[in-house]
Short mmCIF file of C-alpha atoms in Angstrom, two decimals:
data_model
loop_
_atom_site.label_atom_id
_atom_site.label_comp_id
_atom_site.label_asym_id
_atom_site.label_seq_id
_atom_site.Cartn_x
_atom_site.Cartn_y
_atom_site.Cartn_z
CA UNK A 28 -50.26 -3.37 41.63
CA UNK A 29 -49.12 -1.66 45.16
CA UNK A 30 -48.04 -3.62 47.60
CA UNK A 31 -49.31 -3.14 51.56
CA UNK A 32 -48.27 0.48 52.93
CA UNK A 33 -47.99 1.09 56.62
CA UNK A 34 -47.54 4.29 58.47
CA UNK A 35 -46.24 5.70 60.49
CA UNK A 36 -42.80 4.01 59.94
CA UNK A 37 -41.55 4.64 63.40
CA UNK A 38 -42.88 6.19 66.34
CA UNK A 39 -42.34 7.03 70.03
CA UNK A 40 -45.28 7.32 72.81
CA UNK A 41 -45.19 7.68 76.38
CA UNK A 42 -46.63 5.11 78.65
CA UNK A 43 -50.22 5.23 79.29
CA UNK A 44 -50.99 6.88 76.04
CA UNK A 45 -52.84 6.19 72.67
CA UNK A 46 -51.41 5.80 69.52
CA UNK A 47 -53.46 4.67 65.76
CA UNK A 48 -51.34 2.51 63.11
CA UNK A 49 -52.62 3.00 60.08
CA UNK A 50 -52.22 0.31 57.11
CA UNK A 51 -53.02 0.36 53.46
CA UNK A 52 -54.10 -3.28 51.85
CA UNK A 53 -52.94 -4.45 48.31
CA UNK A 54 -55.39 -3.74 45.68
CA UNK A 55 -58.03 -6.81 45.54
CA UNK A 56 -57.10 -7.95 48.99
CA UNK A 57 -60.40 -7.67 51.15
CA UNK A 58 -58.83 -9.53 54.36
CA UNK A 59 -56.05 -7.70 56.45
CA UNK A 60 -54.16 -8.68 59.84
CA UNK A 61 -52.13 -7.38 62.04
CA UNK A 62 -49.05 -8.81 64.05
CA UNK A 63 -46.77 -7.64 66.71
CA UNK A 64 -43.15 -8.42 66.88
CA UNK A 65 -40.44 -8.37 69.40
CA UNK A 66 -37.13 -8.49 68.58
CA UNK A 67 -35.80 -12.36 68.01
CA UNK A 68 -39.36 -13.44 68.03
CA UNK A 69 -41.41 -14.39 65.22
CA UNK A 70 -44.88 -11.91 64.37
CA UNK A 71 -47.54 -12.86 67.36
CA UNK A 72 -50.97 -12.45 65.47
CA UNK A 73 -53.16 -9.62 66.74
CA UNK A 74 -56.86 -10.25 65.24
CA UNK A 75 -57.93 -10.34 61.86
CA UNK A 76 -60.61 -8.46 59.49
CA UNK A 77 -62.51 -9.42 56.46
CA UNK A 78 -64.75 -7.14 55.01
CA UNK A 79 -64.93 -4.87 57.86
CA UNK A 80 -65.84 -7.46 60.93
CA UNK A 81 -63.24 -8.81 63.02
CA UNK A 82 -63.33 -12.64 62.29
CA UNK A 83 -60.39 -13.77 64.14
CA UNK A 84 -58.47 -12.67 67.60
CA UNK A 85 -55.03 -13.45 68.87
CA UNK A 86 -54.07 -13.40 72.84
CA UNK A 87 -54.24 -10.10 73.59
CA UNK A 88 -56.21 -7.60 75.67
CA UNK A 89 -59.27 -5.30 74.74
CA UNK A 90 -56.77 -2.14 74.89
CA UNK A 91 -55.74 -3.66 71.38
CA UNK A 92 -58.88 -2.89 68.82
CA UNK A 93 -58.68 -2.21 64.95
CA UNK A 94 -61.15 -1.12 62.26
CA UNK A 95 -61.25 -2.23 58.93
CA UNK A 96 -62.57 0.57 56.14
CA UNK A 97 -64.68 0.28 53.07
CA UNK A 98 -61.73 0.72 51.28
CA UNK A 99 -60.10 -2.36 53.04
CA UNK A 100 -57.23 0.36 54.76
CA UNK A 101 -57.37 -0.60 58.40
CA UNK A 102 -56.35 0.77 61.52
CA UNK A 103 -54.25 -0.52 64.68
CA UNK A 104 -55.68 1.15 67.85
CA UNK A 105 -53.57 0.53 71.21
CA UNK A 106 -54.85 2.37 74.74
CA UNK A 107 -52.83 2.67 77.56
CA UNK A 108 -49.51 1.56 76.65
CA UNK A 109 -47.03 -0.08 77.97
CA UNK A 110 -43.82 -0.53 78.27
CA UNK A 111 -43.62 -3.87 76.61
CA UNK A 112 -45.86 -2.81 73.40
CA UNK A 113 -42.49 -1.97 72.00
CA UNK A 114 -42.26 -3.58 68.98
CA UNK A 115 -42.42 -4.09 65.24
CA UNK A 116 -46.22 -3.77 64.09
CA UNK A 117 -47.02 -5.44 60.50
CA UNK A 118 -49.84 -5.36 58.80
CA UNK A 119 -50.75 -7.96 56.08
CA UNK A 120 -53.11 -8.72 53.56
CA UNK A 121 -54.99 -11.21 51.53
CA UNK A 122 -57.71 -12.29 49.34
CA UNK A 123 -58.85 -15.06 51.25
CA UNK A 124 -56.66 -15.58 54.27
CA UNK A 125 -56.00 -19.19 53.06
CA UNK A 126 -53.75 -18.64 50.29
CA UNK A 127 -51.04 -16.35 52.77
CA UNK A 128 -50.51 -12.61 53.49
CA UNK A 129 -48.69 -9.78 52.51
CA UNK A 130 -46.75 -7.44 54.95
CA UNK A 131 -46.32 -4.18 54.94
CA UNK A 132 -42.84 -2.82 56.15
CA UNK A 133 -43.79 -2.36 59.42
CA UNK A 134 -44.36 0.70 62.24
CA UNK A 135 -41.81 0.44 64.76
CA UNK A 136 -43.09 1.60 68.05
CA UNK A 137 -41.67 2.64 71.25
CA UNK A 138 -42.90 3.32 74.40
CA UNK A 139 -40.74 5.32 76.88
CA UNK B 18 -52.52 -22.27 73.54
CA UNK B 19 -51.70 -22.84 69.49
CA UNK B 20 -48.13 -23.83 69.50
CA UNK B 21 -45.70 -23.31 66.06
CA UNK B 22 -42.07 -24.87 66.96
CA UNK B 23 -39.35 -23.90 65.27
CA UNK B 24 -35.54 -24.77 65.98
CA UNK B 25 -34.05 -21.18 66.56
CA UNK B 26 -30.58 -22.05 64.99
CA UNK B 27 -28.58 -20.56 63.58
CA UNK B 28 -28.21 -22.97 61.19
CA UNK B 29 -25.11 -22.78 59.24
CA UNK B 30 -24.60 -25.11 55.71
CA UNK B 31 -21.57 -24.38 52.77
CA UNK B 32 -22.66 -22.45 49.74
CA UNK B 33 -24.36 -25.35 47.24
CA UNK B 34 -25.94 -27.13 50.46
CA UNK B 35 -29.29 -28.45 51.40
CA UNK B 36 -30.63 -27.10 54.06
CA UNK B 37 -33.46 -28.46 55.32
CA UNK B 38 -35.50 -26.42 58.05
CA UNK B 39 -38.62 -27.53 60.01
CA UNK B 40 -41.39 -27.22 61.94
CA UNK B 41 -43.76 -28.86 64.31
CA UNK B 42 -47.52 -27.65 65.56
CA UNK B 43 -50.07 -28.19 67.98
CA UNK B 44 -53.61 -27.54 66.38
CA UNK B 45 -54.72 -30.96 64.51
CA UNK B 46 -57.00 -28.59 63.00
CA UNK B 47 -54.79 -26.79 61.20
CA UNK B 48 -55.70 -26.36 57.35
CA UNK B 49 -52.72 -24.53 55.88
CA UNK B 50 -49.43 -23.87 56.33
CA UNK B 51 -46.73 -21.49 55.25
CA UNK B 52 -42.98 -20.38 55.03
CA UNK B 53 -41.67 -17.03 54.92
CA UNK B 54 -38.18 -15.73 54.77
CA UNK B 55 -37.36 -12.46 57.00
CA UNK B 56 -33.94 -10.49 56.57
CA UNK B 57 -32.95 -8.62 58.71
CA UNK B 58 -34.78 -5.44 59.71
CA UNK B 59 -37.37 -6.22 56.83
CA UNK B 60 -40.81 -8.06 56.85
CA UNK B 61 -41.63 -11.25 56.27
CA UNK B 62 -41.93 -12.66 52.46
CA UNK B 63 -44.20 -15.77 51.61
CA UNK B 64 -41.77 -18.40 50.11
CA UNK B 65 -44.20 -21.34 49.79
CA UNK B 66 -47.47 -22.56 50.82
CA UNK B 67 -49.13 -25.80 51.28
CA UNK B 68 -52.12 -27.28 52.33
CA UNK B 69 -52.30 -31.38 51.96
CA UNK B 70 -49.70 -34.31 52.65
CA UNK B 71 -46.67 -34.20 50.78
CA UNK B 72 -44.29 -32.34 48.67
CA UNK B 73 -44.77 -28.84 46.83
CA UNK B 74 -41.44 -27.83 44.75
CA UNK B 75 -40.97 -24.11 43.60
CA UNK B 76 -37.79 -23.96 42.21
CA UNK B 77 -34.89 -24.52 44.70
CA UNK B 78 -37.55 -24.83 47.59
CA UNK B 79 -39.23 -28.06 48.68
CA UNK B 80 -42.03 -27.84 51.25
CA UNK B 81 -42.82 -31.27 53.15
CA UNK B 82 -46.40 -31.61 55.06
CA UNK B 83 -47.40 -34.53 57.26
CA UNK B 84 -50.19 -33.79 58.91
CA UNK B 85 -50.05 -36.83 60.92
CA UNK B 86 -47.39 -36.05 62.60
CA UNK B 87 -48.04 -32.69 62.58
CA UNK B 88 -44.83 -31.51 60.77
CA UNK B 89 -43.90 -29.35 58.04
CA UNK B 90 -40.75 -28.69 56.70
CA UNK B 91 -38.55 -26.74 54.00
CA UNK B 92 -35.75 -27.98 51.98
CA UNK B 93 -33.61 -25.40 49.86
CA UNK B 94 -31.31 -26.61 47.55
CA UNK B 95 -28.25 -25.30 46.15
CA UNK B 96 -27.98 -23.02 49.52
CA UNK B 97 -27.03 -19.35 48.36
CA UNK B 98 -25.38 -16.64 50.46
CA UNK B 99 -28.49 -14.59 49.72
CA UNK B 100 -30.71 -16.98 51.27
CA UNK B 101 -29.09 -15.75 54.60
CA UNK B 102 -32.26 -14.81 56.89
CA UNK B 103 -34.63 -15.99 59.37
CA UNK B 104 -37.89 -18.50 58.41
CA UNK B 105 -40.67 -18.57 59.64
CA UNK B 106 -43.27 -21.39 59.79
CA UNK B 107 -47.10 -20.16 60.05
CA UNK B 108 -49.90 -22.36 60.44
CA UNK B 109 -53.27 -21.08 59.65
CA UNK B 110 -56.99 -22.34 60.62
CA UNK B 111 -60.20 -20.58 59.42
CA UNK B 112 -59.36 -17.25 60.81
CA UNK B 113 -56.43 -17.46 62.80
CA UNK B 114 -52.27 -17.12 61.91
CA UNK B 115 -49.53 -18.63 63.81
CA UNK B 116 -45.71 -18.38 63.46
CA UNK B 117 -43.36 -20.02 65.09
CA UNK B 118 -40.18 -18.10 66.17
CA UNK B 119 -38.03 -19.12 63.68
CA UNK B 120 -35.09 -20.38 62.34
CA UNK B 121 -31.98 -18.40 61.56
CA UNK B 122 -30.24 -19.86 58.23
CA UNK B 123 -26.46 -18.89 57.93
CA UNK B 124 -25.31 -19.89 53.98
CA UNK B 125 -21.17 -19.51 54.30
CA UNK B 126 -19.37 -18.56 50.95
#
């Protein structure tokens, strides 16, 4: 069984530009999330997909989108960034949401 | 706002120690709730779950739920250096996560 695969692992952008995370679910799982985290904070939840429709949003702006895949991969889209998008990005997956996620590792992302 | 509370610590205990960890929300709607354990520069792992009033036990763990006072807490017994990392308290509803900040554990030798 493979656990939840993220890429890339790290990354640096330039304000104002675009940048796709890109996250691979465990096998069976058909529900993935994603989560931003600054350093000393705990994961701040992003928005949610279950069988390819977003189902569930977190507090934060329309620059932030995702797709979720046949395949239940998913992607993290971010437009014009900024300076505080730095930060850890995890992806997570489940079966059902209820029963609690799995995380990938994690792209780390900076924005100079 | 959805609110998850956590005490940020550090908490310190000896090696052998309880140490007991919790956690307060906002959302009376809430339907399930979690603990995960994050070292240092790695991602979170789920610990325990639990989902009605009470006590769950996994081994060393002990998760406590009151949903009427809207708490939930984590008791680890016989406190090991390895269980040296941050946890974090997430509260879910139908479609949405929340963690709290967490709490820093510090298990001394």
């Amino acid at each position: 069984e493979t656990g939840v695969t993220q890429s890339p692992t790290h990354l640096i952008k330039t304000r104002g530009q675009q940048v796709t995370l890109r996250c691979s679910s465990q096998s069976g799982h058909n529900t993935v999330s994603w989560y931003q985290q600054a350093l000393g904070q705990g994961p701040q939840f992003i928005f949610q997909y279950y069988r390819e429709e977003e189902n569930g949003r977190g507090n934060f702006p329309p620059r932030f989108s995702g797709l979720q895949f046949p395949n239940y991969s998913s992607e993290l889209n971010v437009n014009a960034l900024e300076l505080d998008d730095s930060a850890l990005y995890l992806c997570a997956s489940s079966f059902t949401g209820r029963d609690g996620y799995t995380f990938g590792s994690g792209t780390r992302l900076t924005v100079v | 706002q959805k609110e998850v509370e956590q005490n940020s610590g550090p908490l310190s205990v000896p090696e052998g120690a309880i140490a007991s960890l919790n956690c307060t929300y906002s959302d009376r709607g809430s339907q399930s709730f979690f603990w995960y354990r994050q070292y240092s520069g790695k991602s979170p792992e789920l610990i325990m779950s639990i989902y009605s009033n009470g006590d769950k036990e996994d081994g060393r763990f002990t998760a406590q739920l009151n949903k009427a006072s809207q708490y939930v807490s984590l008791l680890i017994r016989d406190s090991q250096p390895s269980d040296s990392a941050t946890y974090l308290c997430a509260v879910a509803d139908f479609n949405k996560f929340y963690f709290g900040s967490g709490t820093k554990l510090n298990v001394k030798p």
